Amino acid sequence: MAILGIWQVVSSTQKGMNAITDIPYKRRFAEKDLSGASAMGAQWAALQDAGLAVAALAGLTPEKQDARVQSFPAMIRDAGGWRFDLAMQGISDMAAMMEPGVKALLAVADRGQDPTAAAFSLWCEFREARSALLSLVPDSDCPESS
């Protein structure tokens, strides 16, 4: 399987840079080093970090994580079966969307251009994909959002 990047918003000490354009230094790991549910949990966390980076590039304030997003890996693991399989595929698809998207946004920012509109579009796609995955968890298994 492909390698998934973990994105983190970091502050830079470089002159002329700010927290919005200093997105990320990447830590990488091979998915094959992780198995099943643990791989999914790590990928899910990486995607949430990528989402925060994209939101920052879009000029949005960070969203407050709700309980459903935080506990999704455990809830979908408990649901098991086709739901778990579909979630694994969906997370892989999200990673395939986010990694080149973030790279493109960073390239735009590195050229001194404004990535805000493109970042907002990617942010909307990210939120829709995440929402679709969250809908795989049976309602009785979802904690209340805060």
XYZ file of C-alpha atoms in Angstrom:
146
model
C 0.000 0.000 0.000
C 0.999 3.600 -0.377
C 2.795 5.592 2.259
C 0.659 7.962 4.271
C 2.056 11.293 5.459
C 1.308 12.691 8.871
C 0.957 16.416 8.658
C 1.497 18.772 11.515
C 1.089 22.509 11.620
C 4.343 23.882 12.948
C 5.576 27.343 13.701
C 8.570 28.354 11.686
C 11.434 30.519 12.693
C 12.218 31.322 9.059
C 11.938 34.962 8.126
C 8.791 35.806 6.195
C 6.906 32.663 7.124
C 3.843 32.313 9.315
C 1.810 29.483 10.837
C -0.522 29.306 7.835
C 2.232 28.786 5.259
C 4.513 26.728 7.476
C 2.531 23.587 7.172
C 4.121 20.707 7.502
C 7.166 18.813 8.139
C 6.237 15.238 7.351
C 6.826 12.133 9.338
C 6.226 9.047 7.261
C 5.624 5.452 8.050
C 4.857 2.465 5.906
C 1.324 1.174 6.271
C 2.651 -2.377 6.083
C 4.340 -1.777 9.451
C 0.915 -1.481 11.046
C -1.910 -3.969 10.943
C -5.671 -3.703 10.577
C -7.275 -1.587 13.252
C -4.027 -0.045 14.496
C -3.154 1.041 10.951
C -6.595 2.520 10.543
C -6.311 4.426 13.827
C -2.939 5.862 12.838
C -4.197 6.792 9.385
C -7.327 8.388 10.828
C -5.228 10.498 13.199
C -2.937 11.500 10.325
C -5.937 12.541 8.251
C -7.264 14.683 11.086
C -3.847 16.381 11.318
C -3.901 16.932 7.551
C -7.385 18.393 7.858
C -6.131 20.863 10.465
C -3.295 21.876 8.149
C -5.694 22.403 5.236
C -8.051 24.408 7.450
C -5.120 26.619 8.471
C -4.217 27.187 4.807
C -7.869 28.035 4.130
C -7.740 30.646 6.878
C -10.276 28.809 9.019
C -10.154 28.559 12.778
C -9.457 25.038 13.971
C -12.655 23.106 14.553
C -13.356 21.582 17.923
C -13.011 17.808 17.684
C -16.187 16.051 18.636
C -16.410 12.683 20.328
C -17.506 10.901 17.132
C -14.381 11.955 15.253
C -12.060 11.085 18.111
C -13.576 7.682 18.790
C -14.269 6.669 15.184
C -11.470 4.042 14.938
C -12.693 2.212 18.040
C -16.364 2.484 17.097
C -15.875 1.196 13.553
C -13.609 -1.592 14.790
C -16.382 -2.649 17.165
C -18.954 -2.479 14.352
C -16.724 -4.768 12.309
C -17.682 -6.643 9.162
C -18.498 -4.766 5.994
C -18.562 -1.455 7.862
C -14.956 -1.875 8.978
C -13.883 -2.980 5.494
C -15.610 -0.008 3.894
C -14.079 2.354 6.467
C -10.596 0.998 5.707
C -11.160 1.643 2.002
C -12.601 5.094 2.689
C -9.654 6.100 4.836
C -7.290 4.941 2.107
C -9.271 6.988 -0.420
C -9.136 10.054 1.821
C -5.366 9.686 2.139
C -5.109 9.426 -1.642
C -7.027 12.701 -1.899
C -5.320 14.599 0.916
C -1.644 13.827 0.300
C -1.427 15.293 -3.226
C -3.858 18.038 -2.244
C -1.675 19.216 0.621
C 1.434 18.958 -1.565
C -0.239 21.139 -4.190
C -1.339 23.688 -1.600
C 2.167 23.888 -0.207
C 3.614 24.325 -3.698
C 1.209 27.215 -4.298
C 2.147 28.796 -0.961
C 5.870 28.291 -1.672
C 5.462 30.251 -4.910
C 4.069 33.120 -2.884
C 0.533 32.680 -4.177
C -2.591 32.576 -2.048
C -3.782 28.981 -1.474
C -6.893 30.023 0.462
C -9.570 29.229 -2.146
C -8.042 25.895 -3.139
C -7.500 24.987 0.523
C -11.123 25.787 1.272
C -12.247 23.480 -1.546
C -10.048 20.666 -0.254
C -11.320 21.317 3.273
C -14.918 20.927 2.089
C -14.064 17.654 0.324
C -12.277 16.431 3.454
C -15.277 17.226 5.669
C -17.713 15.504 3.299
C -15.552 12.386 3.085
C -15.109 12.320 6.863
C -18.854 12.727 7.364
C -19.526 9.814 5.013
C -17.145 7.602 6.984
C -18.679 8.643 10.288
C -22.076 7.600 8.948
C -20.832 3.997 8.793
C -20.991 3.764 12.589
C -24.402 2.560 13.789
C -26.188 5.353 15.680
C -26.397 3.322 18.877
C -22.576 3.176 18.945
C -22.000 6.917 18.618
C -21.265 9.027 21.675
C -23.030 12.361 21.876
C -21.247 15.251 20.195
C -20.055 17.939 22.557
